[in-house]
């Protein structure tokens, strides 16, 4: 397995999307345009709200040409980022955490207990921060993580999600 670092820049996140960062058979992130952050600022297996680990990631929004597709087609004339993309980013980070701690398999979002959308992300937002607090990790035949997460736009909470659940599916060589 690759070295467990405590932060990752965009080149490493893109390598994860190609399956080259965490090692063979480990969870990988989606590639752009669906990769919803450009940096993992901090990742640890201790700390966070529940003492079991935390992932903090960020995305520059204003002036980011990688988001032009989104703001040009979603609510044309009233550009706003879908709340579901913030939720997906929280699932992406939870799955990445499982691969980062060494669990094998491909990440799959399995559910969320509750999602509250409390604000908007528009092209005028400078910065999004995602925070995932790990609540529970199961590393048996079933490998999964349960976490709580928040999305902040310029420091204001715009999404709160509880009991984000991500599992790792072990796949065979014929899976695509």
Short mmCIF file of N, CA and C in Angstrom, two decimals:
data_model
loop_
_atom_site.label_atom_id
_atom_site.label_comp_id
_atom_site.label_asym_id
_atom_site.label_seq_id
_atom_site.Cartn_x
_atom_site.Cartn_y
_atom_site.Cartn_z
N UNK A 1 0.83 -1.18 0.00
CA UNK A 1 0.00 0.00 0.00
C UNK A 1 0.88 1.24 0.00
N UNK A 2 0.38 2.29 -0.62
CA UNK A 2 1.11 3.56 -0.69
C UNK A 2 1.23 4.17 0.71
N UNK A 3 2.20 5.08 0.83
CA UNK A 3 2.40 5.80 2.09
C UNK A 3 1.13 6.54 2.49
N UNK A 4 0.77 6.46 3.76
CA UNK A 4 -0.41 7.17 4.28
C UNK A 4 -0.04 8.59 4.63
N UNK A 5 -0.37 9.50 3.76
CA UNK A 5 -0.09 10.91 4.01
C UNK A 5 -1.27 11.54 4.74
N UNK A 6 -1.08 12.77 5.22
CA UNK A 6 -2.15 13.46 5.95
C UNK A 6 -2.80 14.57 5.12
N UNK A 7 -2.33 14.77 3.89
CA UNK A 7 -2.97 15.71 2.98
C UNK A 7 -2.62 15.31 1.55
N UNK A 8 -3.47 15.73 0.61
CA UNK A 8 -3.28 15.38 -0.80
C UNK A 8 -3.70 16.54 -1.68
N UNK A 9 -2.89 16.83 -2.70
CA UNK A 9 -3.22 17.85 -3.68
C UNK A 9 -3.92 17.24 -4.88
N UNK A 10 -4.27 18.09 -5.82
CA UNK A 10 -5.00 17.63 -7.00
C UNK A 10 -4.28 16.55 -7.79
N UNK A 11 -2.97 16.61 -8.00
CA UNK A 11 -2.32 15.52 -8.75
C UNK A 11 -2.53 14.14 -8.10
N UNK A 12 -2.47 14.09 -6.77
CA UNK A 12 -2.69 12.81 -6.08
C UNK A 12 -4.15 12.37 -6.16
N UNK A 13 -5.07 13.32 -6.08
CA UNK A 13 -6.49 12.98 -6.18
C UNK A 13 -6.82 12.45 -7.57
N UNK A 14 -6.21 13.04 -8.60
CA UNK A 14 -6.40 12.53 -9.96
C UNK A 14 -5.78 11.14 -10.09
N UNK A 15 -4.63 10.91 -9.46
CA UNK A 15 -4.02 9.58 -9.47
C UNK A 15 -4.96 8.57 -8.82
N UNK A 16 -5.66 8.99 -7.75
CA UNK A 16 -6.64 8.11 -7.12
C UNK A 16 -7.75 7.75 -8.09
N UNK A 17 -8.19 8.72 -8.88
CA UNK A 17 -9.24 8.46 -9.86
C UNK A 17 -8.83 7.44 -10.91
N UNK A 18 -7.53 7.34 -11.13
CA UNK A 18 -7.01 6.35 -12.08
C UNK A 18 -6.62 5.05 -11.38
N UNK A 19 -6.83 4.97 -10.07
CA UNK A 19 -6.51 3.76 -9.32
C UNK A 19 -5.05 3.63 -8.95
N UNK A 20 -4.30 4.74 -9.02
CA UNK A 20 -2.85 4.68 -8.81
C UNK A 20 -2.37 5.26 -7.49
N UNK A 21 -3.24 5.63 -6.57
CA UNK A 21 -2.77 6.31 -5.36
C UNK A 21 -2.71 5.38 -4.14
N UNK A 22 -3.79 4.73 -3.82
CA UNK A 22 -3.87 3.97 -2.57
C UNK A 22 -3.46 2.51 -2.71
N UNK A 23 -3.18 2.08 -3.91
CA UNK A 23 -2.76 0.71 -4.13
C UNK A 23 -3.82 -0.10 -4.84
N UNK A 24 -3.43 -1.22 -5.40
CA UNK A 24 -4.35 -2.05 -6.17
C UNK A 24 -5.54 -2.51 -5.33
N UNK A 25 -6.72 -2.46 -5.93
CA UNK A 25 -7.91 -2.95 -5.26
C UNK A 25 -8.47 -2.04 -4.19
N UNK A 26 -7.95 -0.83 -4.05
CA UNK A 26 -8.43 0.11 -3.04
C UNK A 26 -9.42 1.09 -3.68
N UNK A 27 -10.21 1.72 -2.83
CA UNK A 27 -11.19 2.70 -3.29
C UNK A 27 -10.50 3.79 -4.09
N UNK A 28 -11.18 4.25 -5.12
CA UNK A 28 -10.65 5.35 -5.91
C UNK A 28 -11.71 6.44 -6.05
N UNK A 29 -11.25 7.65 -6.21
CA UNK A 29 -12.14 8.79 -6.37
C UNK A 29 -12.63 8.88 -7.80
N UNK A 30 -13.76 9.56 -8.03
CA UNK A 30 -14.17 9.81 -9.41
C UNK A 30 -13.23 10.83 -10.04
N UNK A 31 -13.22 10.87 -11.35
CA UNK A 31 -12.44 11.86 -12.07
C UNK A 31 -13.30 13.10 -12.35
N UNK A 32 -12.66 14.22 -12.67
CA UNK A 32 -13.44 15.39 -13.07
C UNK A 32 -14.30 15.05 -14.28
N UNK A 33 -15.47 15.62 -14.39
CA UNK A 33 -15.95 16.75 -13.62
C UNK A 33 -16.65 16.36 -12.31
N UNK A 34 -16.74 15.06 -11.98
CA UNK A 34 -17.48 14.67 -10.78
C UNK A 34 -16.64 14.58 -9.52
N UNK A 35 -15.35 14.79 -9.62
CA UNK A 35 -14.52 14.94 -8.42
C UNK A 35 -14.88 16.30 -7.84
N UNK A 36 -15.41 16.34 -6.64
CA UNK A 36 -16.00 17.56 -6.10
C UNK A 36 -15.09 18.34 -5.14
N UNK A 37 -13.81 18.03 -5.12
CA UNK A 37 -12.84 18.78 -4.31
C UNK A 37 -11.50 18.69 -5.01
N UNK A 38 -10.62 19.64 -4.72
CA UNK A 38 -9.32 19.65 -5.39
C UNK A 38 -8.16 19.47 -4.41
N UNK A 39 -8.49 19.35 -3.15
CA UNK A 39 -7.45 19.15 -2.14
C UNK A 39 -8.05 18.49 -0.91
N UNK A 40 -7.36 17.52 -0.37
CA UNK A 40 -7.67 17.01 0.96
C UNK A 40 -6.69 17.72 1.88
N UNK A 41 -7.23 18.62 2.68
CA UNK A 41 -6.41 19.46 3.56
C UNK A 41 -5.84 18.65 4.73
N UNK A 42 -6.64 17.72 5.24
CA UNK A 42 -6.21 16.91 6.39
C UNK A 42 -7.02 15.62 6.42
N UNK A 43 -6.34 14.54 6.76
CA UNK A 43 -7.01 13.25 6.96
C UNK A 43 -6.29 12.55 8.10
N UNK A 44 -7.08 12.01 9.04
CA UNK A 44 -6.48 11.29 10.16
C UNK A 44 -7.44 10.22 10.64
N UNK A 45 -6.88 9.23 11.31
CA UNK A 45 -7.71 8.15 11.85
C UNK A 45 -8.01 8.37 13.33
N UNK A 46 -7.71 9.55 13.83
CA UNK A 46 -8.09 9.95 15.18
C UNK A 46 -8.69 11.35 15.09
N UNK A 47 -9.29 11.80 16.17
CA UNK A 47 -9.86 13.15 16.18
C UNK A 47 -11.22 13.21 15.50
N UNK A 48 -11.63 14.41 15.17
CA UNK A 48 -12.96 14.61 14.63
C UNK A 48 -13.99 14.63 15.75
N UNK A 49 -15.22 14.89 15.41
CA UNK A 49 -16.29 15.03 16.39
C UNK A 49 -16.52 13.76 17.21
N UNK A 50 -16.18 12.60 16.64
CA UNK A 50 -16.44 11.33 17.32
C UNK A 50 -15.16 10.62 17.76
N UNK A 51 -14.01 11.26 17.53
CA UNK A 51 -12.74 10.69 17.95
C UNK A 51 -12.26 9.53 17.12
N UNK A 52 -12.87 9.27 15.97
CA UNK A 52 -12.52 8.10 15.16
C UNK A 52 -11.92 8.45 13.82
N UNK A 53 -11.68 9.73 13.59
CA UNK A 53 -11.07 10.15 12.34
C UNK A 53 -11.83 11.28 11.69
N UNK A 54 -11.13 11.98 10.82
CA UNK A 54 -11.74 13.13 10.15
C UNK A 54 -11.04 13.34 8.81
N UNK A 55 -11.82 13.82 7.85
CA UNK A 55 -11.30 14.24 6.55
C UNK A 55 -11.81 15.65 6.29
N UNK A 56 -10.90 16.54 5.90
CA UNK A 56 -11.27 17.91 5.54
C UNK A 56 -10.74 18.15 4.13
N UNK A 57 -11.63 18.61 3.24
CA UNK A 57 -11.25 18.85 1.85
C UNK A 57 -11.79 20.20 1.40
N UNK A 58 -11.27 20.68 0.26
CA UNK A 58 -11.68 21.99 -0.21
C UNK A 58 -11.77 22.05 -1.73
N UNK A 59 -12.51 23.07 -2.18
CA UNK A 59 -12.69 23.33 -3.60
C UNK A 59 -12.81 24.84 -3.80
N UNK A 60 -12.01 25.38 -4.71
CA UNK A 60 -12.15 26.77 -5.12
C UNK A 60 -13.31 26.83 -6.10
N UNK A 61 -14.24 27.77 -5.91
CA UNK A 61 -15.41 27.86 -6.77
C UNK A 61 -15.31 29.04 -7.73
N UNK A 62 -15.26 30.26 -7.22
CA UNK A 62 -15.26 31.46 -8.08
C UNK A 62 -14.06 31.41 -9.03
N UNK A 63 -14.34 31.56 -10.31
CA UNK A 63 -13.27 31.56 -11.30
C UNK A 63 -12.70 30.20 -11.63
N UNK A 64 -13.31 29.13 -11.17
CA UNK A 64 -12.82 27.77 -11.42
C UNK A 64 -13.40 27.27 -12.75
N UNK A 65 -12.59 27.20 -13.81
CA UNK A 65 -13.11 26.78 -15.11
C UNK A 65 -13.64 25.33 -15.11
N UNK A 66 -13.19 24.53 -14.15
CA UNK A 66 -13.68 23.16 -14.06
C UNK A 66 -15.14 23.07 -13.64
N UNK A 67 -15.71 24.17 -13.16
CA UNK A 67 -17.12 24.19 -12.77
C UNK A 67 -18.01 24.90 -13.78
N UNK A 68 -17.42 25.41 -14.88
CA UNK A 68 -18.21 26.12 -15.89
C UNK A 68 -19.37 25.26 -16.40
N UNK A 69 -19.11 23.96 -16.66
CA UNK A 69 -20.15 23.07 -17.17
C UNK A 69 -21.36 23.05 -16.24
N UNK A 70 -21.11 23.02 -14.96
CA UNK A 70 -22.16 22.92 -13.96
C UNK A 70 -23.02 24.18 -13.92
N UNK A 71 -22.35 25.31 -13.79
CA UNK A 71 -23.09 26.56 -13.64
C UNK A 71 -23.75 27.01 -14.94
N UNK A 72 -23.31 26.46 -16.09
CA UNK A 72 -23.93 26.85 -17.35
C UNK A 72 -25.18 26.02 -17.68
N UNK A 73 -25.37 24.90 -17.00
CA UNK A 73 -26.50 24.05 -17.39
C UNK A 73 -27.50 23.76 -16.27
N UNK A 74 -27.13 23.95 -15.03
CA UNK A 74 -28.06 23.66 -13.94
C UNK A 74 -28.78 24.95 -13.58
N UNK A 75 -30.09 24.96 -13.72
CA UNK A 75 -30.91 26.17 -13.53
C UNK A 75 -30.36 27.31 -14.38
N UNK A 76 -30.38 27.11 -15.68
CA UNK A 76 -29.88 28.11 -16.63
C UNK A 76 -30.45 29.49 -16.28
N UNK A 77 -29.57 30.47 -16.18
CA UNK A 77 -29.97 31.81 -15.82
C UNK A 77 -30.05 32.04 -14.31
N UNK A 78 -29.97 30.97 -13.54
CA UNK A 78 -30.00 31.05 -12.07
C UNK A 78 -29.00 30.02 -11.55
N UNK A 79 -27.69 30.22 -11.80
CA UNK A 79 -26.70 29.19 -11.52
C UNK A 79 -26.55 28.89 -10.03
N UNK A 80 -26.69 27.63 -9.72
CA UNK A 80 -26.52 27.15 -8.35
C UNK A 80 -26.04 25.70 -8.44
N UNK A 81 -25.17 25.31 -7.53
CA UNK A 81 -24.69 23.93 -7.50
C UNK A 81 -25.75 23.05 -6.85
N UNK A 82 -26.07 21.91 -7.46
CA UNK A 82 -27.04 21.01 -6.83
C UNK A 82 -26.53 20.55 -5.46
N UNK A 83 -27.41 20.54 -4.47
CA UNK A 83 -27.05 20.05 -3.15
C UNK A 83 -26.58 18.61 -3.19
N UNK A 84 -27.07 17.85 -4.16
CA UNK A 84 -26.67 16.44 -4.27
C UNK A 84 -25.17 16.30 -4.56
N UNK A 85 -24.56 17.30 -5.20
CA UNK A 85 -23.12 17.21 -5.46
C UNK A 85 -22.32 17.41 -4.18
N UNK A 86 -22.80 18.26 -3.27
CA UNK A 86 -22.15 18.38 -1.97
C UNK A 86 -22.26 17.09 -1.18
N UNK A 87 -23.43 16.48 -1.23
CA UNK A 87 -23.63 15.18 -0.57
C UNK A 87 -22.71 14.14 -1.18
N UNK A 88 -22.60 14.12 -2.50
CA UNK A 88 -21.73 13.15 -3.15
C UNK A 88 -20.27 13.36 -2.73
N UNK A 89 -19.85 14.61 -2.59
CA UNK A 89 -18.48 14.88 -2.13
C UNK A 89 -18.24 14.26 -0.76
N UNK A 90 -19.23 14.35 0.13
CA UNK A 90 -19.08 13.76 1.46
C UNK A 90 -18.97 12.24 1.36
N UNK A 91 -19.75 11.62 0.48
CA UNK A 91 -19.62 10.17 0.26
C UNK A 91 -18.25 9.85 -0.34
N UNK A 92 -17.79 10.66 -1.30
CA UNK A 92 -16.48 10.43 -1.91
C UNK A 92 -15.38 10.42 -0.85
N UNK A 93 -15.44 11.38 0.06
CA UNK A 93 -14.42 11.47 1.09
C UNK A 93 -14.50 10.33 2.09
N UNK A 94 -15.70 9.88 2.40
CA UNK A 94 -15.87 8.74 3.31
C UNK A 94 -15.28 7.47 2.69
N UNK A 95 -15.54 7.26 1.40
CA UNK A 95 -14.96 6.11 0.70
C UNK A 95 -13.45 6.20 0.60
N UNK A 96 -12.94 7.40 0.34
CA UNK A 96 -11.49 7.60 0.28
C UNK A 96 -10.86 7.24 1.63
N UNK A 97 -11.52 7.63 2.71
CA UNK A 97 -11.01 7.32 4.05
C UNK A 97 -10.84 5.80 4.22
N UNK A 98 -11.82 5.04 3.78
CA UNK A 98 -11.71 3.58 3.90
C UNK A 98 -10.51 3.04 3.14
N UNK A 99 -10.29 3.52 1.92
CA UNK A 99 -9.11 3.10 1.17
C UNK A 99 -7.83 3.56 1.83
N UNK A 100 -7.86 4.77 2.38
CA UNK A 100 -6.69 5.34 3.04
C UNK A 100 -6.26 4.52 4.25
N UNK A 101 -7.23 3.94 4.99
CA UNK A 101 -6.85 3.12 6.15
C UNK A 101 -6.47 1.70 5.74
N UNK A 102 -6.57 1.40 4.42
CA UNK A 102 -6.09 0.12 3.92
C UNK A 102 -7.15 -0.91 3.58
N UNK A 103 -8.41 -0.55 3.68
CA UNK A 103 -9.48 -1.51 3.36
C UNK A 103 -9.58 -1.69 1.85
N UNK A 104 -9.69 -2.95 1.38
CA UNK A 104 -9.79 -3.20 -0.05
C UNK A 104 -11.23 -3.08 -0.56
N UNK A 105 -11.35 -2.82 -1.84
CA UNK A 105 -12.66 -2.79 -2.50
C UNK A 105 -12.93 -1.44 -3.13
N UNK A 106 -13.99 -1.41 -3.91
CA UNK A 106 -14.41 -0.19 -4.60
C UNK A 106 -15.55 0.44 -3.82
N UNK A 107 -15.45 1.75 -3.60
CA UNK A 107 -16.42 2.45 -2.78
C UNK A 107 -17.79 2.55 -3.41
N UNK A 108 -18.81 2.39 -2.57
CA UNK A 108 -20.21 2.51 -2.99
C UNK A 108 -20.99 3.24 -1.90
N UNK A 109 -21.66 4.33 -2.29
CA UNK A 109 -22.53 5.02 -1.34
C UNK A 109 -23.70 4.10 -1.04
N UNK A 110 -23.96 3.87 0.25
CA UNK A 110 -25.03 2.96 0.66
C UNK A 110 -26.22 3.67 1.28
N UNK A 111 -26.02 4.91 1.72
CA UNK A 111 -27.16 5.61 2.31
C UNK A 111 -26.74 6.81 3.13
N UNK A 112 -27.76 7.49 3.62
CA UNK A 112 -27.59 8.63 4.50
C UNK A 112 -28.87 8.73 5.32
N UNK A 113 -28.75 9.04 6.59
CA UNK A 113 -29.95 9.13 7.43
C UNK A 113 -30.72 10.40 7.15
N UNK A 114 -30.01 11.54 7.19
CA UNK A 114 -30.70 12.82 7.04
C UNK A 114 -29.78 13.82 6.34
N UNK A 115 -30.37 14.61 5.45
CA UNK A 115 -29.65 15.68 4.77
C UNK A 115 -30.45 16.96 4.97
N UNK A 116 -29.77 18.01 5.42
CA UNK A 116 -30.39 19.33 5.55
C UNK A 116 -29.61 20.29 4.69
N UNK A 117 -30.29 20.91 3.72
CA UNK A 117 -29.68 21.93 2.89
C UNK A 117 -30.08 23.28 3.46
N UNK A 118 -29.08 24.08 3.82
CA UNK A 118 -29.38 25.33 4.52
C UNK A 118 -28.86 26.56 3.79
N UNK A 119 -28.30 26.38 2.61
CA UNK A 119 -27.77 27.51 1.85
C UNK A 119 -27.42 27.07 0.44
N UNK A 120 -26.88 28.02 -0.35
CA UNK A 120 -26.60 27.77 -1.76
C UNK A 120 -25.12 27.96 -2.07
N UNK A 121 -24.67 27.23 -3.09
CA UNK A 121 -23.36 27.45 -3.66
C UNK A 121 -23.59 28.02 -5.06
N UNK A 122 -23.16 29.25 -5.26
CA UNK A 122 -23.29 29.93 -6.54
C UNK A 122 -21.89 30.22 -7.07
N UNK A 123 -21.77 30.69 -8.32
CA UNK A 123 -20.44 31.00 -8.86
C UNK A 123 -19.72 32.10 -8.10
N UNK A 124 -20.41 32.86 -7.27
CA UNK A 124 -19.78 33.92 -6.49
C UNK A 124 -19.10 33.41 -5.22
N UNK A 125 -19.39 32.19 -4.82
CA UNK A 125 -18.75 31.60 -3.65
C UNK A 125 -17.27 31.39 -3.95
N UNK A 126 -16.42 31.82 -3.07
CA UNK A 126 -14.98 31.68 -3.29
C UNK A 126 -14.48 30.26 -3.00
N UNK A 127 -15.02 29.61 -1.95
CA UNK A 127 -14.39 28.40 -1.43
C UNK A 127 -15.42 27.51 -0.76
N UNK A 128 -15.34 26.23 -1.05
CA UNK A 128 -16.15 25.22 -0.34
C UNK A 128 -15.22 24.40 0.53
N UNK A 129 -15.67 24.11 1.75
CA UNK A 129 -14.95 23.21 2.64
C UNK A 129 -15.88 22.06 2.99
N UNK A 130 -15.35 20.86 2.92
CA UNK A 130 -16.08 19.65 3.30
C UNK A 130 -15.42 19.08 4.54
N UNK A 131 -16.22 18.69 5.52
CA UNK A 131 -15.68 18.07 6.74
C UNK A 131 -16.46 16.78 6.98
N UNK A 132 -15.76 15.68 7.06
CA UNK A 132 -16.35 14.37 7.34
C UNK A 132 -15.78 13.88 8.66
N UNK A 133 -16.67 13.60 9.60
CA UNK A 133 -16.28 13.05 10.90
C UNK A 133 -16.71 11.59 10.95
N UNK A 134 -15.74 10.71 11.03
CA UNK A 134 -15.99 9.27 11.04
C UNK A 134 -16.61 8.87 12.38
N UNK A 135 -17.71 8.11 12.30
CA UNK A 135 -18.40 7.64 13.51
C UNK A 135 -18.08 6.17 13.79
N UNK A 136 -18.02 5.39 12.73
CA UNK A 136 -17.84 3.94 12.91
C UNK A 136 -17.20 3.36 11.67
N UNK A 137 -16.31 2.41 11.86
CA UNK A 137 -15.69 1.68 10.77
C UNK A 137 -15.86 0.19 11.05
N UNK A 138 -16.30 -0.55 10.06
CA UNK A 138 -16.43 -2.01 10.15
C UNK A 138 -15.48 -2.60 9.13
N UNK A 139 -14.55 -3.44 9.59
CA UNK A 139 -13.56 -4.06 8.70
C UNK A 139 -13.61 -5.57 8.85
N UNK A 140 -14.73 -6.12 8.55
CA UNK A 140 -14.89 -7.58 8.55
C UNK A 140 -15.12 -8.00 7.11
N UNK A 141 -15.93 -9.03 6.91
CA UNK A 141 -16.27 -9.38 5.53
C UNK A 141 -16.90 -8.18 4.83
N UNK A 142 -17.78 -7.51 5.54
CA UNK A 142 -18.34 -6.24 5.10
C UNK A 142 -17.42 -5.13 5.56
N UNK A 143 -17.03 -4.27 4.67
CA UNK A 143 -16.17 -3.14 5.01
C UNK A 143 -16.97 -1.88 4.75
N UNK A 144 -17.18 -1.09 5.82
CA UNK A 144 -17.94 0.14 5.64
C UNK A 144 -17.56 1.17 6.66
N UNK A 145 -17.93 2.41 6.34
CA UNK A 145 -17.73 3.53 7.27
C UNK A 145 -19.03 4.29 7.36
N UNK A 146 -19.30 4.77 8.57
CA UNK A 146 -20.46 5.63 8.82
C UNK A 146 -19.89 6.94 9.35
N UNK A 147 -20.36 8.05 8.79
CA UNK A 147 -19.80 9.35 9.14
C UNK A 147 -20.89 10.43 9.12
N UNK A 148 -20.59 11.53 9.75
CA UNK A 148 -21.40 12.75 9.64
C UNK A 148 -20.57 13.73 8.83
N UNK A 149 -21.24 14.59 8.08
CA UNK A 149 -20.50 15.54 7.26
C UNK A 149 -21.19 16.87 7.14
N UNK A 150 -20.38 17.89 6.86
CA UNK A 150 -20.92 19.22 6.59
C UNK A 150 -20.23 19.79 5.36
N UNK A 151 -20.95 20.67 4.67
CA UNK A 151 -20.41 21.43 3.56
C UNK A 151 -20.53 22.90 3.95
N UNK A 152 -19.41 23.62 3.83
CA UNK A 152 -19.40 25.06 4.13
C UNK A 152 -19.06 25.83 2.86
N UNK A 153 -19.82 26.89 2.59
CA UNK A 153 -19.54 27.79 1.47
C UNK A 153 -19.11 29.13 2.06
N UNK A 154 -17.88 29.50 1.81
CA UNK A 154 -17.30 30.71 2.40
C UNK A 154 -17.55 30.77 3.91
N UNK A 155 -17.39 29.62 4.57
CA UNK A 155 -17.49 29.54 6.02
C UNK A 155 -18.88 29.31 6.57
N UNK A 156 -19.91 29.43 5.74
CA UNK A 156 -21.29 29.22 6.18
C UNK A 156 -21.72 27.79 5.87
N UNK A 157 -22.31 27.10 6.83
CA UNK A 157 -22.78 25.74 6.60
C UNK A 157 -23.96 25.77 5.63
N UNK A 158 -23.84 25.01 4.53
CA UNK A 158 -24.90 24.94 3.53
C UNK A 158 -25.50 23.54 3.41
N UNK A 159 -24.87 22.55 4.05
CA UNK A 159 -25.38 21.17 4.01
C UNK A 159 -24.87 20.44 5.24
N UNK A 160 -25.78 19.70 5.87
CA UNK A 160 -25.44 18.83 7.00
C UNK A 160 -25.99 17.45 6.67
N UNK A 161 -25.16 16.43 6.78
CA UNK A 161 -25.59 15.06 6.50
C UNK A 161 -25.19 14.17 7.67
N UNK A 162 -26.13 13.34 8.12
CA UNK A 162 -25.84 12.42 9.22
C UNK A 162 -25.89 10.98 8.73
N UNK A 163 -25.04 10.17 9.32
CA UNK A 163 -24.94 8.75 9.02
C UNK A 163 -24.74 8.46 7.54
N UNK A 164 -23.79 9.19 6.94
CA UNK A 164 -23.36 8.85 5.59
C UNK A 164 -22.77 7.45 5.66
N UNK A 165 -23.20 6.56 4.82
CA UNK A 165 -22.71 5.19 4.86
C UNK A 165 -22.11 4.82 3.51
N UNK A 166 -20.85 4.37 3.56
CA UNK A 166 -20.14 3.94 2.36
C UNK A 166 -19.60 2.56 2.63
N UNK A 167 -19.81 1.65 1.68
CA UNK A 167 -19.27 0.31 1.77
C UNK A 167 -18.25 0.09 0.68
N UNK A 168 -17.42 -0.92 0.85
CA UNK A 168 -16.45 -1.30 -0.16
C UNK A 168 -16.85 -2.66 -0.73
N UNK A 169 -17.05 -2.67 -2.03
CA UNK A 169 -17.39 -3.91 -2.73
C UNK A 169 -16.11 -4.50 -3.31
N UNK A 170 -15.86 -5.73 -2.94
CA UNK A 170 -14.71 -6.42 -3.54
C UNK A 170 -15.16 -6.88 -4.91
N UNK A 171 -14.34 -6.56 -5.92
CA UNK A 171 -14.74 -6.85 -7.28
C UNK A 171 -13.76 -7.79 -7.93
N UNK A 172 -14.26 -8.50 -8.92
CA UNK A 172 -13.42 -9.44 -9.65
C UNK A 172 -12.76 -8.77 -10.84
N UNK A 173 -11.86 -9.50 -11.51
CA UNK A 173 -11.11 -8.96 -12.63
C UNK A 173 -12.00 -8.61 -13.80
N UNK A 174 -13.16 -9.23 -13.92
CA UNK A 174 -14.05 -8.95 -15.06
C UNK A 174 -14.93 -7.73 -14.84
N UNK A 175 -14.93 -7.16 -13.63
CA UNK A 175 -15.75 -5.97 -13.38
C UNK A 175 -15.13 -4.75 -14.05
N UNK A 176 -15.95 -3.88 -14.54
CA UNK A 176 -15.46 -2.63 -15.14
C UNK A 176 -15.76 -1.48 -14.27
#
